[in-house]
Coordinates of C-alpha atoms (C1' of nucleotides) in Angstrom, one line a residue:
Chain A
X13 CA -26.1 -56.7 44.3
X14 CA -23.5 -54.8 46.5
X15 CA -19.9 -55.1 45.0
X16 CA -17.4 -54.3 47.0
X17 CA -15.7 -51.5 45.3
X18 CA -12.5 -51.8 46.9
X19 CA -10.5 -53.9 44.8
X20 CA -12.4 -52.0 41.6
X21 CA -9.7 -51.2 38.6
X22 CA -9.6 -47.5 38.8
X23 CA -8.8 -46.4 35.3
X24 CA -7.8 -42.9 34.9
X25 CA -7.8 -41.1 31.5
X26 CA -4.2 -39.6 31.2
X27 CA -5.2 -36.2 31.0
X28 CA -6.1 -36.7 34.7
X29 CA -3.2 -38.6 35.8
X30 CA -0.8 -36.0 33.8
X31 CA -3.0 -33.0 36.1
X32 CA -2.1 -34.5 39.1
X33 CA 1.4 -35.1 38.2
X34 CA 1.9 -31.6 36.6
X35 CA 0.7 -30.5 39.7
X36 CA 3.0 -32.4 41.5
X37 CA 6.2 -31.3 39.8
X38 CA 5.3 -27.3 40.1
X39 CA 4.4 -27.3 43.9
X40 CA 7.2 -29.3 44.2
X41 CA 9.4 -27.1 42.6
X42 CA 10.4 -29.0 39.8
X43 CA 9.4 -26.8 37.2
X44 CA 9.8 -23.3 38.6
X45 CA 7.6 -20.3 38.4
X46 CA 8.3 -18.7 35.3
X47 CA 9.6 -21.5 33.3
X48 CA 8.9 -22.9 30.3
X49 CA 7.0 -25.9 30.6
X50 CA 9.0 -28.8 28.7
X51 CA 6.1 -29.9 26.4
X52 CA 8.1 -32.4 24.8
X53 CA 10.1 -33.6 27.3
X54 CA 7.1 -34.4 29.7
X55 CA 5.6 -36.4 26.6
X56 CA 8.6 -38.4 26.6
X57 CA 9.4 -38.7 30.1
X58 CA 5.6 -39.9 31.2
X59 CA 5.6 -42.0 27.6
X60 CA 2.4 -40.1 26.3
X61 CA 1.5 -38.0 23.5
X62 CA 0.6 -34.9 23.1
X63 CA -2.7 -34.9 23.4
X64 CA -3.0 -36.0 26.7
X65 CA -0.5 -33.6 27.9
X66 CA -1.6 -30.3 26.6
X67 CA -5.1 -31.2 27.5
X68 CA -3.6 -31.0 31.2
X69 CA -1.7 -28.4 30.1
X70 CA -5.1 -26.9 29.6
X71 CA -6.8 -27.6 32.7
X72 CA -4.3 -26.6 34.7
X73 CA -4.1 -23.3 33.0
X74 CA -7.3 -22.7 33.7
X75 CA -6.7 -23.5 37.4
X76 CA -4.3 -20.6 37.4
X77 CA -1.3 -22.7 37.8
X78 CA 0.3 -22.8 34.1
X79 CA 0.1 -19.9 31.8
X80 CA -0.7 -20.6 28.0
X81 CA 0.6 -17.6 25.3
X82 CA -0.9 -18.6 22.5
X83 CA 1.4 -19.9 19.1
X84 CA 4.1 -20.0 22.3
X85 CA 3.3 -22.7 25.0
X86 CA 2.6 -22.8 28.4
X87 CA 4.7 -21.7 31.4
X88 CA 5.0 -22.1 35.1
X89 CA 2.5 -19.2 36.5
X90 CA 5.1 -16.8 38.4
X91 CA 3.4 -16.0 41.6
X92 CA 4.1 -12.0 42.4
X93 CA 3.4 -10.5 45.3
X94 CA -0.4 -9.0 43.8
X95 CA -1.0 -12.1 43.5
X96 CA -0.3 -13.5 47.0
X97 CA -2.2 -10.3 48.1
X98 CA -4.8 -11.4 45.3
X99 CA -5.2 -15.3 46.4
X100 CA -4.4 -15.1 50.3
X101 CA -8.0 -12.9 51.3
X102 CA -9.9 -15.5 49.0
X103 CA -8.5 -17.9 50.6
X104 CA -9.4 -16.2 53.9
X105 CA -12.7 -16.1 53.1
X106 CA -12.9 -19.5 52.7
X107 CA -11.2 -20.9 55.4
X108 CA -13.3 -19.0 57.7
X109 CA -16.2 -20.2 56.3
X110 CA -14.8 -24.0 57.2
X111 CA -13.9 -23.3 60.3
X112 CA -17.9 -21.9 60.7
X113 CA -19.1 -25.5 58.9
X114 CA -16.4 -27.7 60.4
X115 CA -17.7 -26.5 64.2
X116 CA -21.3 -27.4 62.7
X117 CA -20.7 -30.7 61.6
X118 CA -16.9 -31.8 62.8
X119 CA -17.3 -34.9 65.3
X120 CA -15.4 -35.9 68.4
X121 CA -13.0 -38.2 66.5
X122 CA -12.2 -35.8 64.0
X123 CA -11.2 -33.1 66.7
X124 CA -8.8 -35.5 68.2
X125 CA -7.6 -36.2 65.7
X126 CA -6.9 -32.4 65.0
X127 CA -5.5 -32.3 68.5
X128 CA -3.2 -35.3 67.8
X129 CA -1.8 -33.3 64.9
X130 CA -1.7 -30.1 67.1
X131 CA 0.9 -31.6 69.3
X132 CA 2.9 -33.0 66.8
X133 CA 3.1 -29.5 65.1
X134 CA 3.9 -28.1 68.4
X135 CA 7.0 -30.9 68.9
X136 CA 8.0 -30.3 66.1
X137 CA 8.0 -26.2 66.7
X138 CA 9.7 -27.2 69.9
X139 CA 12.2 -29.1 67.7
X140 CA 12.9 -26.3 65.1
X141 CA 12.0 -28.9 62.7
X142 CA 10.2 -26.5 60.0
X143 CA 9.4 -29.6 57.3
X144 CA 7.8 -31.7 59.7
X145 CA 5.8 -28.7 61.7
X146 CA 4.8 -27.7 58.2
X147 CA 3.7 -30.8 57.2
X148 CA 1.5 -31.2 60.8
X149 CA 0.0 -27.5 59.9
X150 CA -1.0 -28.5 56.4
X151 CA -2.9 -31.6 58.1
X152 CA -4.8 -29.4 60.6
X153 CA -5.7 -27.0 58.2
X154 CA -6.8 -29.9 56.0
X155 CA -8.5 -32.3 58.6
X156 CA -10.8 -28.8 59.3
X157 CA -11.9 -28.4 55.4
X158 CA -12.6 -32.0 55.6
X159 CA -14.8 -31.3 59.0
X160 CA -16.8 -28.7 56.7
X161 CA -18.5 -31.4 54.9
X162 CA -18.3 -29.2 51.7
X163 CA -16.6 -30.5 48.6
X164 CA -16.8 -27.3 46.5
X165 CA -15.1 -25.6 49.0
X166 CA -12.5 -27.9 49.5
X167 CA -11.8 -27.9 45.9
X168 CA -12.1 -24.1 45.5
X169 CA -9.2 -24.0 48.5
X170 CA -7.1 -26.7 47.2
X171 CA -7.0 -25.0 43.7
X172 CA -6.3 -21.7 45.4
X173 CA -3.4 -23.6 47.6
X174 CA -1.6 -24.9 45.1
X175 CA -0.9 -21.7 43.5
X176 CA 0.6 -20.6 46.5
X177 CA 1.8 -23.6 48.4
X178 CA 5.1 -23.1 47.3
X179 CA 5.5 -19.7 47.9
X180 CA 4.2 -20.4 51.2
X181 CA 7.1 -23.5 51.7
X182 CA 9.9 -21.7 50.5
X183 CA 9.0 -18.6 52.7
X184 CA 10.3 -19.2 56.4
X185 CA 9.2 -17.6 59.4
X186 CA 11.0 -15.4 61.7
X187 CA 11.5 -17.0 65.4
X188 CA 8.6 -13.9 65.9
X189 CA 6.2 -14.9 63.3
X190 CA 6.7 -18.6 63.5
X191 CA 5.7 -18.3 67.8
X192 CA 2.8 -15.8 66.8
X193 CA 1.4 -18.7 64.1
X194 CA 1.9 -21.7 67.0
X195 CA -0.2 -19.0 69.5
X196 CA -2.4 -18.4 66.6
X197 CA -2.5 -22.1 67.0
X198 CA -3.3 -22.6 70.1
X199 CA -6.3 -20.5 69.5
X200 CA -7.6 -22.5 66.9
X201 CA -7.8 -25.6 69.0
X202 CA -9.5 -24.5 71.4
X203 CA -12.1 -22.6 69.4
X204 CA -12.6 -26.2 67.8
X205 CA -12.5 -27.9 71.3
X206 CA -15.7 -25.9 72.2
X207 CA -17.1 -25.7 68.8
X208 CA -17.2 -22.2 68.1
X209 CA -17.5 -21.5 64.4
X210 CA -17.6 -17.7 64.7
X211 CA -14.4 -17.6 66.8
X212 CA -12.8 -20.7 64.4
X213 CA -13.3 -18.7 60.9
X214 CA -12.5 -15.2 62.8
X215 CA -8.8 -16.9 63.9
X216 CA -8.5 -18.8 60.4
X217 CA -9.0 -15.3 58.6
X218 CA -5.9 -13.6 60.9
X219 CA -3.6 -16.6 60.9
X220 CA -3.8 -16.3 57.2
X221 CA -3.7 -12.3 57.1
X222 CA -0.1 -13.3 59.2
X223 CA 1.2 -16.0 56.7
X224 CA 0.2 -13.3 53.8
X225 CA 2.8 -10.8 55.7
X226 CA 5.6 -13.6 56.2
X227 CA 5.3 -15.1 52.5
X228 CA 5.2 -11.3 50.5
X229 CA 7.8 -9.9 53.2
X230 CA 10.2 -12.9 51.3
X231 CA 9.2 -12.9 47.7
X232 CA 9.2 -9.4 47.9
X233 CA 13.5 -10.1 49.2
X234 CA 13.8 -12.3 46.5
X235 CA 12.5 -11.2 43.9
X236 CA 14.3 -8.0 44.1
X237 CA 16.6 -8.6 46.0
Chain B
X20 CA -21.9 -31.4 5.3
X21 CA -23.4 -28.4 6.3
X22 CA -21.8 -25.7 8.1
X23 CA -23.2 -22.5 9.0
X24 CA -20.3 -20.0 9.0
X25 CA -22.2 -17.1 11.3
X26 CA -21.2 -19.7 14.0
X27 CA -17.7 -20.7 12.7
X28 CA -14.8 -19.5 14.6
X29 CA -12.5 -17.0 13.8
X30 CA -10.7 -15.3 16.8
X31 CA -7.9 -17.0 19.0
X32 CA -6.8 -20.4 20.4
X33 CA -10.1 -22.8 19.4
X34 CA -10.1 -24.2 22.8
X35 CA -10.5 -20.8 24.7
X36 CA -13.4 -19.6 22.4
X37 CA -15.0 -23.0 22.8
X38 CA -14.6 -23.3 26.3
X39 CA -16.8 -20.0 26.8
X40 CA -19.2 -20.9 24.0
X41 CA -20.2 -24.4 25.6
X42 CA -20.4 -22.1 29.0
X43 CA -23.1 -20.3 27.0
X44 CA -25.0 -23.1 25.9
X45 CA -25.3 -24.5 28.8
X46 CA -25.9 -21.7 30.8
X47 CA -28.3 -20.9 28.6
X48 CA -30.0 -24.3 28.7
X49 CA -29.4 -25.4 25.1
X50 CA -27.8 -27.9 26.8
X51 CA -29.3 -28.9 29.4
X52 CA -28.1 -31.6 32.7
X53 CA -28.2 -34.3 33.0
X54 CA -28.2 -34.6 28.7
X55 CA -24.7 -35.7 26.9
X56 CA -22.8 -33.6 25.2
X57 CA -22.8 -34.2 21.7
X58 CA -19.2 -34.0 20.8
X59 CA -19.6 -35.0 17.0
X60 CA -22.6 -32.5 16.8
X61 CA -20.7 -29.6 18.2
X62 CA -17.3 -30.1 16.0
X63 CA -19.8 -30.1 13.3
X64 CA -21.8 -27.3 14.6
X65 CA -18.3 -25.1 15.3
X66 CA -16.6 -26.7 12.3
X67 CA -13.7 -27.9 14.5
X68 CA -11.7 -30.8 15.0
X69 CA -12.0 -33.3 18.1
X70 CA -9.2 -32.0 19.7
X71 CA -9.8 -28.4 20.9
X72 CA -13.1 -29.9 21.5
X73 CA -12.0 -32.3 23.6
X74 CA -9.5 -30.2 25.5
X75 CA -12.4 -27.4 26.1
X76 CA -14.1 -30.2 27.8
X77 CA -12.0 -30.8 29.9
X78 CA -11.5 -27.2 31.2
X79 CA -15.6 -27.3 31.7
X80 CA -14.9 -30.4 33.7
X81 CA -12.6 -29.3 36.3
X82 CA -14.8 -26.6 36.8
X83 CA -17.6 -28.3 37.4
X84 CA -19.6 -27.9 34.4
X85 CA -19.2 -31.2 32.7
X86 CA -19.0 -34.2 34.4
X87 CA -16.7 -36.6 32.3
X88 CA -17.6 -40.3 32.8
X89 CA -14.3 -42.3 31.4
X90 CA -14.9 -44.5 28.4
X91 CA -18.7 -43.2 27.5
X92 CA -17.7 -39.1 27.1
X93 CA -19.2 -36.2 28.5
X94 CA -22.3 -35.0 30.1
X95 CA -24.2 -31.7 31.7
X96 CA -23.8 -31.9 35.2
X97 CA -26.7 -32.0 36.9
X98 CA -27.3 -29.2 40.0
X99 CA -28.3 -31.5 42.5
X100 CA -30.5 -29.5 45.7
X101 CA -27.0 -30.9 47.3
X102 CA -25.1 -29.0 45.0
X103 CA -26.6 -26.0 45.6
X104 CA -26.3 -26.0 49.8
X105 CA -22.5 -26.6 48.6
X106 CA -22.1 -23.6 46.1
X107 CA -24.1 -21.0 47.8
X108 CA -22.1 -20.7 50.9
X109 CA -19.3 -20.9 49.3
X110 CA -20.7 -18.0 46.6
X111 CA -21.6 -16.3 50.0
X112 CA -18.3 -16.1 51.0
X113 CA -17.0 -14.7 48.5
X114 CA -19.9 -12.5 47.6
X115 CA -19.2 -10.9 51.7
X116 CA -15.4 -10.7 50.8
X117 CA -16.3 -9.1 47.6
X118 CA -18.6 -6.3 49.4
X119 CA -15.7 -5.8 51.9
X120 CA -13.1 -5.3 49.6
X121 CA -15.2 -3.1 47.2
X122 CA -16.2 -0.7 50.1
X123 CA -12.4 0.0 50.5
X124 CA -12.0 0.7 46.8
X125 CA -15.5 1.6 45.5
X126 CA -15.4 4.8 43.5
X127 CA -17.8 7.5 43.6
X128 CA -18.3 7.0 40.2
X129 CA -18.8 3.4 40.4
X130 CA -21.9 3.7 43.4
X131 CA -23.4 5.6 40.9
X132 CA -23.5 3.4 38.5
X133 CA -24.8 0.8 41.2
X134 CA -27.7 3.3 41.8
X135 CA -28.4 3.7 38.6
X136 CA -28.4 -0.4 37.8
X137 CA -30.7 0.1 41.5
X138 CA -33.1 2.1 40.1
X139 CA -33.4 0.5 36.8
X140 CA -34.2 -2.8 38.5
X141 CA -36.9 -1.1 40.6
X142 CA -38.3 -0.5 38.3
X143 CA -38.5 -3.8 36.8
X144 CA -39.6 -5.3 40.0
X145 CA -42.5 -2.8 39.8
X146 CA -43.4 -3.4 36.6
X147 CA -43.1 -7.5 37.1
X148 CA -40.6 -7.9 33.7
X149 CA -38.4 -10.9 35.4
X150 CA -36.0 -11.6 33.0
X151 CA -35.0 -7.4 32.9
X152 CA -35.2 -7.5 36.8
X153 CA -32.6 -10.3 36.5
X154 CA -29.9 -8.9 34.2
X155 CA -30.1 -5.6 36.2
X156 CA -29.4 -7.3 39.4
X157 CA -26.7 -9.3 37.8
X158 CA -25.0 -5.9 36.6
X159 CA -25.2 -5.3 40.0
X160 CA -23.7 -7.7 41.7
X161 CA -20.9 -7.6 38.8
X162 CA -20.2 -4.1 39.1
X163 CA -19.9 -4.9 43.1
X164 CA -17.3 -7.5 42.2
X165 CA -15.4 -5.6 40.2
X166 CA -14.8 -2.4 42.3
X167 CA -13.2 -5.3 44.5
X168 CA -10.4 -5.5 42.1
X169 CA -9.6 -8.5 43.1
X170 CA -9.2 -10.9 39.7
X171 CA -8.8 -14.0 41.6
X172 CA -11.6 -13.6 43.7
X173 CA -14.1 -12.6 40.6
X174 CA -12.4 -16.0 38.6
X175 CA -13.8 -17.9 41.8
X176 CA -17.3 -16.3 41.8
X177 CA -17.7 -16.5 38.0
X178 CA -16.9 -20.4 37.9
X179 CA -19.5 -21.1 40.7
X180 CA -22.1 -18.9 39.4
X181 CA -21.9 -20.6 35.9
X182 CA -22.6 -23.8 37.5
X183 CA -25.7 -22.6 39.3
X184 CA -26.7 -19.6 36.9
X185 CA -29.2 -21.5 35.4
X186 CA -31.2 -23.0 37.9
X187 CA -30.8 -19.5 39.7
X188 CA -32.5 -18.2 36.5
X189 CA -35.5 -20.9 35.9
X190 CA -36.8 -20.4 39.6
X191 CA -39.1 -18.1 39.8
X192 CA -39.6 -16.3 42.7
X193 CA -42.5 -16.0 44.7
X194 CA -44.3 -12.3 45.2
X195 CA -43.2 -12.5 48.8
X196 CA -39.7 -14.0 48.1
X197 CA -39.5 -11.1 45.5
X198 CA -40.2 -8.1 47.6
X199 CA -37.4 -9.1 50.4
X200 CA -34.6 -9.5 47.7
X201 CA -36.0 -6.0 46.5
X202 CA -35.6 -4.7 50.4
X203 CA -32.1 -6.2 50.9
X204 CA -31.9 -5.0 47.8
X205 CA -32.6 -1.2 49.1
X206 CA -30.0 -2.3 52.1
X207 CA -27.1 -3.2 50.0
X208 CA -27.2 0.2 47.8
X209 CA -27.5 1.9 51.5
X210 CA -24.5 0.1 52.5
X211 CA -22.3 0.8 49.7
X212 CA -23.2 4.6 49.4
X213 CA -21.7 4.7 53.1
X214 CA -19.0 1.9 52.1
X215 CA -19.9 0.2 55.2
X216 CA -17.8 -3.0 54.1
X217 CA -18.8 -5.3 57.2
X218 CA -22.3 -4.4 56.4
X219 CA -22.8 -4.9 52.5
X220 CA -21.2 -8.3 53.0
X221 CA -23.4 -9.6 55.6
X222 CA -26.2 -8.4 53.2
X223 CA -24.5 -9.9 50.4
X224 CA -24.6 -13.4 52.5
X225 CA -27.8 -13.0 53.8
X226 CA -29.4 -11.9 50.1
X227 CA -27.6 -15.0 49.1
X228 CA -28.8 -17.0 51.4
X229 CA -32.3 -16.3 50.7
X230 CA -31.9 -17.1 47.1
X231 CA -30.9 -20.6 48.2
X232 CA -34.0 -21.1 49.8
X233 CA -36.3 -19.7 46.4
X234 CA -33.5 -21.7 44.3
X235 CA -33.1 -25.3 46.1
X236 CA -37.1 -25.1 46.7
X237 CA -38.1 -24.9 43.5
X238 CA -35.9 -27.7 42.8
X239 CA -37.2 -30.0 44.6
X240 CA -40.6 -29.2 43.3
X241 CA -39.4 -29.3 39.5
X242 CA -37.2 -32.8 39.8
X243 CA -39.4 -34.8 42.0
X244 CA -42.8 -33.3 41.7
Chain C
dT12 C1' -41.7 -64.5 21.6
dG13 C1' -37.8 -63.4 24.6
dA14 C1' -33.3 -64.3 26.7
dC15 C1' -28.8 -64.6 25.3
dA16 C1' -24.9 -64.5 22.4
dT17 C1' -22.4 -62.5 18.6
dA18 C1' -21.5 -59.3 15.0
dA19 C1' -21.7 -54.5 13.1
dT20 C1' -21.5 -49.7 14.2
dT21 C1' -20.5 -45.8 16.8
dT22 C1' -18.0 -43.4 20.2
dT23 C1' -14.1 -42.6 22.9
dG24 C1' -9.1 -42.0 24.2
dA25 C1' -4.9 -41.2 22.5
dA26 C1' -1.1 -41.3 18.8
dT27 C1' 0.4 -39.4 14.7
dG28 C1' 0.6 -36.1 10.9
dC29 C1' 0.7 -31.5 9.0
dA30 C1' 0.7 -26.6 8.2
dA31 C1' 1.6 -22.2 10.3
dA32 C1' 4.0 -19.6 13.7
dA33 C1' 8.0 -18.8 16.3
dT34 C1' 12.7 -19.5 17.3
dT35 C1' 17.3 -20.3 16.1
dA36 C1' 21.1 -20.5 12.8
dA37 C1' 23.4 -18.9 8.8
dA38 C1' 24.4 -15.7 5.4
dT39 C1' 24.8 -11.2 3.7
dA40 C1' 25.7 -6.5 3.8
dT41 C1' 27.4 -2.5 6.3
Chain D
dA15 C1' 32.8 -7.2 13.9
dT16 C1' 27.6 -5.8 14.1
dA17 C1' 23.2 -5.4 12.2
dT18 C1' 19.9 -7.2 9.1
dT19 C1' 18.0 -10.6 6.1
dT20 C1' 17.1 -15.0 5.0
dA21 C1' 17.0 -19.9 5.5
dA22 C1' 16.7 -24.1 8.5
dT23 C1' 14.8 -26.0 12.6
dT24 C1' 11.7 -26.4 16.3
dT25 C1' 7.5 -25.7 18.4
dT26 C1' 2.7 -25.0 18.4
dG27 C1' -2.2 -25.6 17.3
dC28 C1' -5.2 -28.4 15.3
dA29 C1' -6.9 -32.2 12.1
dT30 C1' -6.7 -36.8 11.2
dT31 C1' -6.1 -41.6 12.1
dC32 C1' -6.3 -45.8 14.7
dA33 C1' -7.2 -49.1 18.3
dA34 C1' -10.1 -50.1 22.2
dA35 C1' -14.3 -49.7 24.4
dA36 C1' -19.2 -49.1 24.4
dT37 C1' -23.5 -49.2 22.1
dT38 C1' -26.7 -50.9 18.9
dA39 C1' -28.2 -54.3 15.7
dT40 C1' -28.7 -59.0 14.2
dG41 C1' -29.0 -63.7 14.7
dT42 C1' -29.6 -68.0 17.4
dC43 C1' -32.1 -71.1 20.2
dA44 C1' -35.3 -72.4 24.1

DNA sequence: TGACATAATTTTGAATGCAAAATTAAATAT
DNA sequence: ATATTTAATTTTGCATTCAAAATTATGTCA
């Protein structure tokens, strides 16, 4: 008895739903860092109750991305600069480790596919188009964590990304840094081309050392200055 | 009804102080996986409502300690041997990081506590008393994470050794299996009192590594034997 | 008896209600 | 006017309630 399970209702409790969207509106940058988040609003503007919400509210807090004061709410986490310097070698760690399992496992499509994206980014670069080459970047550096076959690390990364993703948006590059990250990027091509994991995580680790310099350099600017 | 009040809760928000004590229980294997979680029971047992109940359960779920199954409630998640070759390189990753970082920051102070954690699970080992052997190397491996001072980074660590602490604990090692951990063991206190960073964390991995194996072997014996 | 249908019970997801805490507004004194 | 109380309002944390779903129990008929 195979059922297809394409066409299957997928229910979500609303909890879930309300994560995601949550999500959504912080990296987004509809509810900015340091923000109150508007409880009641929310409820009314999704049509839920409470419950639902501030069970998100919950879950996302203890993803890092909300901060709860008790008897006082919860509040867009305000990502500071120990932070970034916090989350960003974490994240290192991890992203070297995919590129070591992506080159393991990663197949022939998959780094096409990662090359197709590659050149877009690089048109894009070429273009000055900084949306668009972000949003090429994001899908390399995704398409590789997918390659790694490793779901715990995925979701460890994503949690860790979304705390910073916005930093890491609003923050743009020098002309410098933004050609050092495409050459970075070059690199990290190749090392997939030929499947070395070593090289792949060793690259991964620097590029995000370098995005670390370009996205404290600016919240340290504008936050203080 | 009958409540016993040495296990009613009295300190801060419900849902925080229930989220660690369901961590306990099923670290500690009250509850064990695979089994459902039995809300009622446990609002009884805590003398709490639904609600914080509820919402703790939902923290537990995004990290991976709960699985929630819409419509039919909660349940221990099961650590599959999949599971594990998931967590541990990931925990191995972070475990290198951590030895990297704490050889930068380590204080003298702190290696000597290490040794003296060292020592104290020597002698353990020697005289075979597992379950003292195991909270001294735990203090050890905390202490290591900590002189990274890097909060995130511990977070990360904590949530995935929660959700393999247990089987981590119920395998017991082989004699053989034993005396390497104790040699890397020997390596990794070498390595910190020289704060060679590279070095600890490659132990680190490697000492994790080897836990795998004793860990996801025994598991298969246990679920299918 | 056993396969199936149907009713009773329990469990679950989410809305609502309520008391305590926090915030804001108003009132009083200086 | 400016502090400082005090009162009104809102927000928060949690309990309770309620409808829908799932589970179990009961009944029906071959």
């Amino acid at each position: 008895m195979n059922i297809s399970m394409d066409e299957a209702i997928v229910r979500r409790s609303l909890h879930d739903e309300l994560v995601e969207r949550l999500q959504r509106l912080i990296i987004e940058g509809e509810l900015t860092p340091g923000e109150k988040v508007p409880e009641k609003e929310l409820c009314e503007r999704y049509n839920v109750s409470r419950t639902p919400m501030r069970e998100a509210l919950k879950v996302l807090a203890s993803e890092g991305l909300v901060t709860l004061t008790p008897n006082r709410g919860s509040s867009v986490t305000a990502v500071t600069v120990e932070d970034l310097e916090e989350v960003f070698p974490v994240m290192g760690a991890l992203e070297a480790l995919s590129g070591e399992l992506a080159c393991e496992k990663i197949t022939a499509a998959e780094i096409a596919a990662i090359g197709k994206f590659h050149h877009e980014m690089i048109g894009h670069y070429k273009a000055q188009r900084l949306p668009e080459y972000f949003a090429a970047n994001e899908a390399i550096h995704t398409a590789i964590l997918k390659a790694a076959r490793n779901e715990t690390l995925a979701a460890q990364h994503r949690m860790l990304s979304a705390r910073v993703r916005r930093a890491r948006y609003l923050a743009n590059m020098t002309r410098e840094r933004w050609d050092k990250a495409v050459a970075e990027h070059e690199e990290i091509l190749a090392a997939i081309q030929v499947r070395d994991g070593r090289q792949l995580g060793a690259i991964l680790k620097q590029h995000l050392r370098n995005k670390l310099e370009t996205v404290s350099e600016w919240l340290r600017r504008d936050t203080q200055g």
